[in-house]
Coordinates of C-alpha atoms in Angstrom, one line a residue:
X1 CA -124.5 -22.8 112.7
X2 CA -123.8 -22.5 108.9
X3 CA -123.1 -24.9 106.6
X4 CA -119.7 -24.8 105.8
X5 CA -118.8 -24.6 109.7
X6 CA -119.9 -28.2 109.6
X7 CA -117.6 -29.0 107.0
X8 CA -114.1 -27.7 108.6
X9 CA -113.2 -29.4 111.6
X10 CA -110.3 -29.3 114.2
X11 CA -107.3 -30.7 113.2
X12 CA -108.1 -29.9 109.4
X13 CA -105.2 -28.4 107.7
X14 CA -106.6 -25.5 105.7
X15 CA -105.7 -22.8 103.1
X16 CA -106.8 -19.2 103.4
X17 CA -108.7 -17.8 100.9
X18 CA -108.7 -13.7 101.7
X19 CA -107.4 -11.3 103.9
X20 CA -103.5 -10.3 105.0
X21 CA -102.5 -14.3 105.5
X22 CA -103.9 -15.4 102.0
X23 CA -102.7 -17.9 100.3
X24 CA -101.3 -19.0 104.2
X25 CA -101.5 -23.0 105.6
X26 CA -102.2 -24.0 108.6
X27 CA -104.0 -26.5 111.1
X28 CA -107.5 -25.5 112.2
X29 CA -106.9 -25.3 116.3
X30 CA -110.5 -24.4 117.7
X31 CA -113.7 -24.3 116.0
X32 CA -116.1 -21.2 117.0
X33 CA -119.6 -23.0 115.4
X34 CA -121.6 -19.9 117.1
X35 CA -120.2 -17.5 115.3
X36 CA -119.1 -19.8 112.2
X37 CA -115.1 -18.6 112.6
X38 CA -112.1 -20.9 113.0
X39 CA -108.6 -20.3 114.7
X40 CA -106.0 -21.7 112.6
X41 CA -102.2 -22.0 113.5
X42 CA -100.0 -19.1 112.6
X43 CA -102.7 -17.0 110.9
X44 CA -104.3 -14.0 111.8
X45 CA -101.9 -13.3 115.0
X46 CA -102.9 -10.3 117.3
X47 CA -100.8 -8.8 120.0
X48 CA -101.8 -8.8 123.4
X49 CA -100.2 -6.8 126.0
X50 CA -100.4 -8.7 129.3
X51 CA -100.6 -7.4 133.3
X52 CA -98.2 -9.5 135.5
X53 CA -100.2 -12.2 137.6
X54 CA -99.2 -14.9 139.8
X55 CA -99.4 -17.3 137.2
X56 CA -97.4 -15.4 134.4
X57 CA -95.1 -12.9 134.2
X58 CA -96.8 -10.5 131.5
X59 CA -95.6 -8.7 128.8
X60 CA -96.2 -8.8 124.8
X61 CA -98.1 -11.9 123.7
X62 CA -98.9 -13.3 120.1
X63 CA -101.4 -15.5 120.0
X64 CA -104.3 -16.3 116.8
X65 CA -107.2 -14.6 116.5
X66 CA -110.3 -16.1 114.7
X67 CA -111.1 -15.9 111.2
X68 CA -114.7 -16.2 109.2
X69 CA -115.4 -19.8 108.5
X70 CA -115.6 -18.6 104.9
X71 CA -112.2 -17.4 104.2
X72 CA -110.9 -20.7 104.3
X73 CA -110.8 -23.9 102.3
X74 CA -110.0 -27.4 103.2
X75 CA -106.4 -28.0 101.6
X76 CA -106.6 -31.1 99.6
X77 CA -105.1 -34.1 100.6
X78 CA -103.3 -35.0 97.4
X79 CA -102.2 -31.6 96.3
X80 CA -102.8 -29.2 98.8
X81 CA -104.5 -26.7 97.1
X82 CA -108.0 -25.1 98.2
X83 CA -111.0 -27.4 97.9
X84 CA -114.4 -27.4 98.5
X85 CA -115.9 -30.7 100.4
X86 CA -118.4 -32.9 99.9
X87 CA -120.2 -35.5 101.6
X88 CA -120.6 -39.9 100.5
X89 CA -121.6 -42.6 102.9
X90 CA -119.1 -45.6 102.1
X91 CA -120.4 -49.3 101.4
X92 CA -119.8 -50.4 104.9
X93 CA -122.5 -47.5 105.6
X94 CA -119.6 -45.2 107.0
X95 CA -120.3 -41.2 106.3
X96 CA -117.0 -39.6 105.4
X97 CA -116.0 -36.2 104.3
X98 CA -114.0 -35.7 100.9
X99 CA -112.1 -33.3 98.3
X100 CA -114.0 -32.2 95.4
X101 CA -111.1 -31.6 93.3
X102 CA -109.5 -35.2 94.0
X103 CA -112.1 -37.2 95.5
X104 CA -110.0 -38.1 98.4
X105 CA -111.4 -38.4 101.7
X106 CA -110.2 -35.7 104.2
X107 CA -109.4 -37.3 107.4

């Protein structure tokens, strides 16, 4: 697991960095720490043409595929732009994650 897969978690919203959804927002659904990608919602949606089963009928799904862990950036809390985090352990000994462009902690 790399680095920066530690610092993006589910339920993070995030900004995308590069690719054909740059500059896209979304919230980080599923985190793939194997092979350090995310799958955030609404970005980087596939087709999928589906058989008929007994559970669903088929046909043409969209659903998101994953993207590298390193074309994304947490969005900062106060202004939503791309920022990097950092790590501070609070006086009540509490480790929290935080923006580096605000100093805000991501929750």
């Amino acid at each position: 697991m790399g680095k920066s897969a530690k610092k993006i978690k589910k339920g993070d919203k995030v900004v995308v960095l590069t690719g054909k959804d740059r500059g896209a927002k979304g919230e980080v659904l599923k985190v793939l720490t194997e092979e350090n990608r995310v799958i955030v919602q609404g970005v980087n949606m596939v087709t999928r043409h589906r058989k008929p089963s007994q559970l669903s009928g088929g046909g043409i799904e969209k659903k998101e595929a994953s993207i590298h862990v390193s074309n994304v950036a947490v969005a900062d809390p106060k202004s939503g732009e791309a920022t990097r985090v950092g790590f501070k352990v609070l006086k009540d000994g509490k480790k929290v994650r935080y923006a580096k462009k605000s100093g805000e902690t991501v929750e």
